[in-house]
PDB file of C-alpha atoms in Angstrom:
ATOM      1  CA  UNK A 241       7.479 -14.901 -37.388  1.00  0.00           C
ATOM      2  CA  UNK A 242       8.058 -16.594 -34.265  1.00  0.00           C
ATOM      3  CA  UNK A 243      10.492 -19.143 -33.095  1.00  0.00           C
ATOM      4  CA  UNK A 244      10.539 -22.956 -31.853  1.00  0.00           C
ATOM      5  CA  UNK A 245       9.112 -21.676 -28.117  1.00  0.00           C
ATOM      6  CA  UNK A 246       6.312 -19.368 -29.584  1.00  0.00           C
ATOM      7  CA  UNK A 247       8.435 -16.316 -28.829  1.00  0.00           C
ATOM      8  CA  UNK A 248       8.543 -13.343 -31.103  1.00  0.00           C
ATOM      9  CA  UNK A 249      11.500 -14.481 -33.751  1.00  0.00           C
ATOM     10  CA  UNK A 250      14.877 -12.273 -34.261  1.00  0.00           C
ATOM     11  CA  UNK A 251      16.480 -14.275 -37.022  1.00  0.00           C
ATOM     12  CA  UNK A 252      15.969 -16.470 -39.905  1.00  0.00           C
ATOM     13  CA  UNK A 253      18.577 -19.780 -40.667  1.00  0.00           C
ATOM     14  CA  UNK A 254      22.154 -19.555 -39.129  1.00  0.00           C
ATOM     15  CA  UNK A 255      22.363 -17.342 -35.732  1.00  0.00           C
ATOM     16  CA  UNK A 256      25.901 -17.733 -35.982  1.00  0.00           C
ATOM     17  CA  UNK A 257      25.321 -15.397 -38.709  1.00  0.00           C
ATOM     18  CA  UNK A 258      24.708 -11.479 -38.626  1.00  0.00           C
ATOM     19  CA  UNK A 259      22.999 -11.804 -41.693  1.00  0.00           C
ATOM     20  CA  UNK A 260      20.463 -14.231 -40.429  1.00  0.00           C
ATOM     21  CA  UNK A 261      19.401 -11.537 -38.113  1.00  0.00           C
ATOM     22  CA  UNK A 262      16.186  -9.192 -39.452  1.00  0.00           C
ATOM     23  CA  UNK A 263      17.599  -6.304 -37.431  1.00  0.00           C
ATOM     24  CA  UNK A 264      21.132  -6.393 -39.749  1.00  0.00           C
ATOM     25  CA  UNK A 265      21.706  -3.629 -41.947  1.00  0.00           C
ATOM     26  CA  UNK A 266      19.127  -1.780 -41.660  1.00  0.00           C
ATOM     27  CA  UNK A 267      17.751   1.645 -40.300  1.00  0.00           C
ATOM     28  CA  UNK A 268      18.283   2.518 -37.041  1.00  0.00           C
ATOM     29  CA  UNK A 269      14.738   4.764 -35.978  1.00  0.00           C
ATOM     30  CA  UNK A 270      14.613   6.417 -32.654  1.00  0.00           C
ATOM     31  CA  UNK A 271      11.373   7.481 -30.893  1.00  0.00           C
ATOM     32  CA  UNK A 272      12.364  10.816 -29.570  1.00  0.00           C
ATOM     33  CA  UNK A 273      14.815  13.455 -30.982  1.00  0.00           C
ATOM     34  CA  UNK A 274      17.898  13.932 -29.417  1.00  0.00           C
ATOM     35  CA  UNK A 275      21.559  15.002 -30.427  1.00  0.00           C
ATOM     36  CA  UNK A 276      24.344  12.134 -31.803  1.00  0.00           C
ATOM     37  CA  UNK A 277      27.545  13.165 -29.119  1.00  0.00           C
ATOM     38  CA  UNK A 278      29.970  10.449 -30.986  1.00  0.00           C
ATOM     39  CA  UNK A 279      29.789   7.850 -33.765  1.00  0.00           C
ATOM     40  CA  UNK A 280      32.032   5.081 -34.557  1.00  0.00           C
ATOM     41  CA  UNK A 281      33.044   3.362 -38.080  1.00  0.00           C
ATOM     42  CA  UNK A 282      35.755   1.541 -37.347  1.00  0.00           C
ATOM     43  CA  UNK A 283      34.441  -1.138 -35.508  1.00  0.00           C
ATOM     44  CA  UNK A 284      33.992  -4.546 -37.973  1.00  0.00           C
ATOM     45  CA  UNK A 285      30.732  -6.541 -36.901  1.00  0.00           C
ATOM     46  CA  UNK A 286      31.722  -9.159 -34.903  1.00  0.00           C
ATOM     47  CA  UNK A 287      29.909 -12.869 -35.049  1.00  0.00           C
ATOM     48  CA  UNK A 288      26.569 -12.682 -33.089  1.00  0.00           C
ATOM     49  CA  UNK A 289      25.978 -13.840 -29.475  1.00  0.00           C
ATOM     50  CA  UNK A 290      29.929 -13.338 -28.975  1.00  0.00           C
ATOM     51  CA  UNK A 291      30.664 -10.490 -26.256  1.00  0.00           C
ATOM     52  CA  UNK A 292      33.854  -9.307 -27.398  1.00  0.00           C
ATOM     53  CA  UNK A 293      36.439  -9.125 -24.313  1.00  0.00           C
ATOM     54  CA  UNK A 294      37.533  -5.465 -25.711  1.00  0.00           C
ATOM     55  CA  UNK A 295      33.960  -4.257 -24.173  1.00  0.00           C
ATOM     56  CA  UNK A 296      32.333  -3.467 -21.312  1.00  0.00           C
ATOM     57  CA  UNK A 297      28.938  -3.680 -20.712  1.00  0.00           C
ATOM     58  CA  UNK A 298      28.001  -0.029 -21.105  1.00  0.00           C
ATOM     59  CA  UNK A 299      29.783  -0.051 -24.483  1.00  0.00           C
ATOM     60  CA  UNK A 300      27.777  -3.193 -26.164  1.00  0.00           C
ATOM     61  CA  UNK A 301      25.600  -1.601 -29.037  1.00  0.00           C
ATOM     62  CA  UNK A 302      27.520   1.503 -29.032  1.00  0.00           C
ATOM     63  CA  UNK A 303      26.606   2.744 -26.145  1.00  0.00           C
ATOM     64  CA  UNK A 304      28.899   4.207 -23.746  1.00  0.00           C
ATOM     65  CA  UNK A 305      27.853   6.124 -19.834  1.00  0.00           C
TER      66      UNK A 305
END
């Protein structure tokens, strides 16, 4: 699937929705092993393409330095 510039496409209708998104609720794969240090599950998924001010950088996807 690829989008209106020929680009490799992300999502499908309404990007203002995470469901739209291909990548939504589904299974995370890594490509090497390594050990989970902390996971979170109290975080609600917030509307896409919003940065929420509550973040920094380093923590957007989860990941924190």
């Amino acid at each position: 699937m690829y989008d209106d510039d020929g680009g490799l496409g992300t999502f499908r209708g309404d990007r203002t929705r995470n469901e739209s998104f291909l990548a939504f609720d589904q299974p995370l794969l890594v490509v090497a092993d390594g050990t989970v240090v902390t996971a979170v599950n109290d975080v609600v998924d917030g509307p896409p393409l919003v940065i929420p001010g509550a973040l920094t950088v380093a923590e957007l996807g989860g990941i924190t330095w």
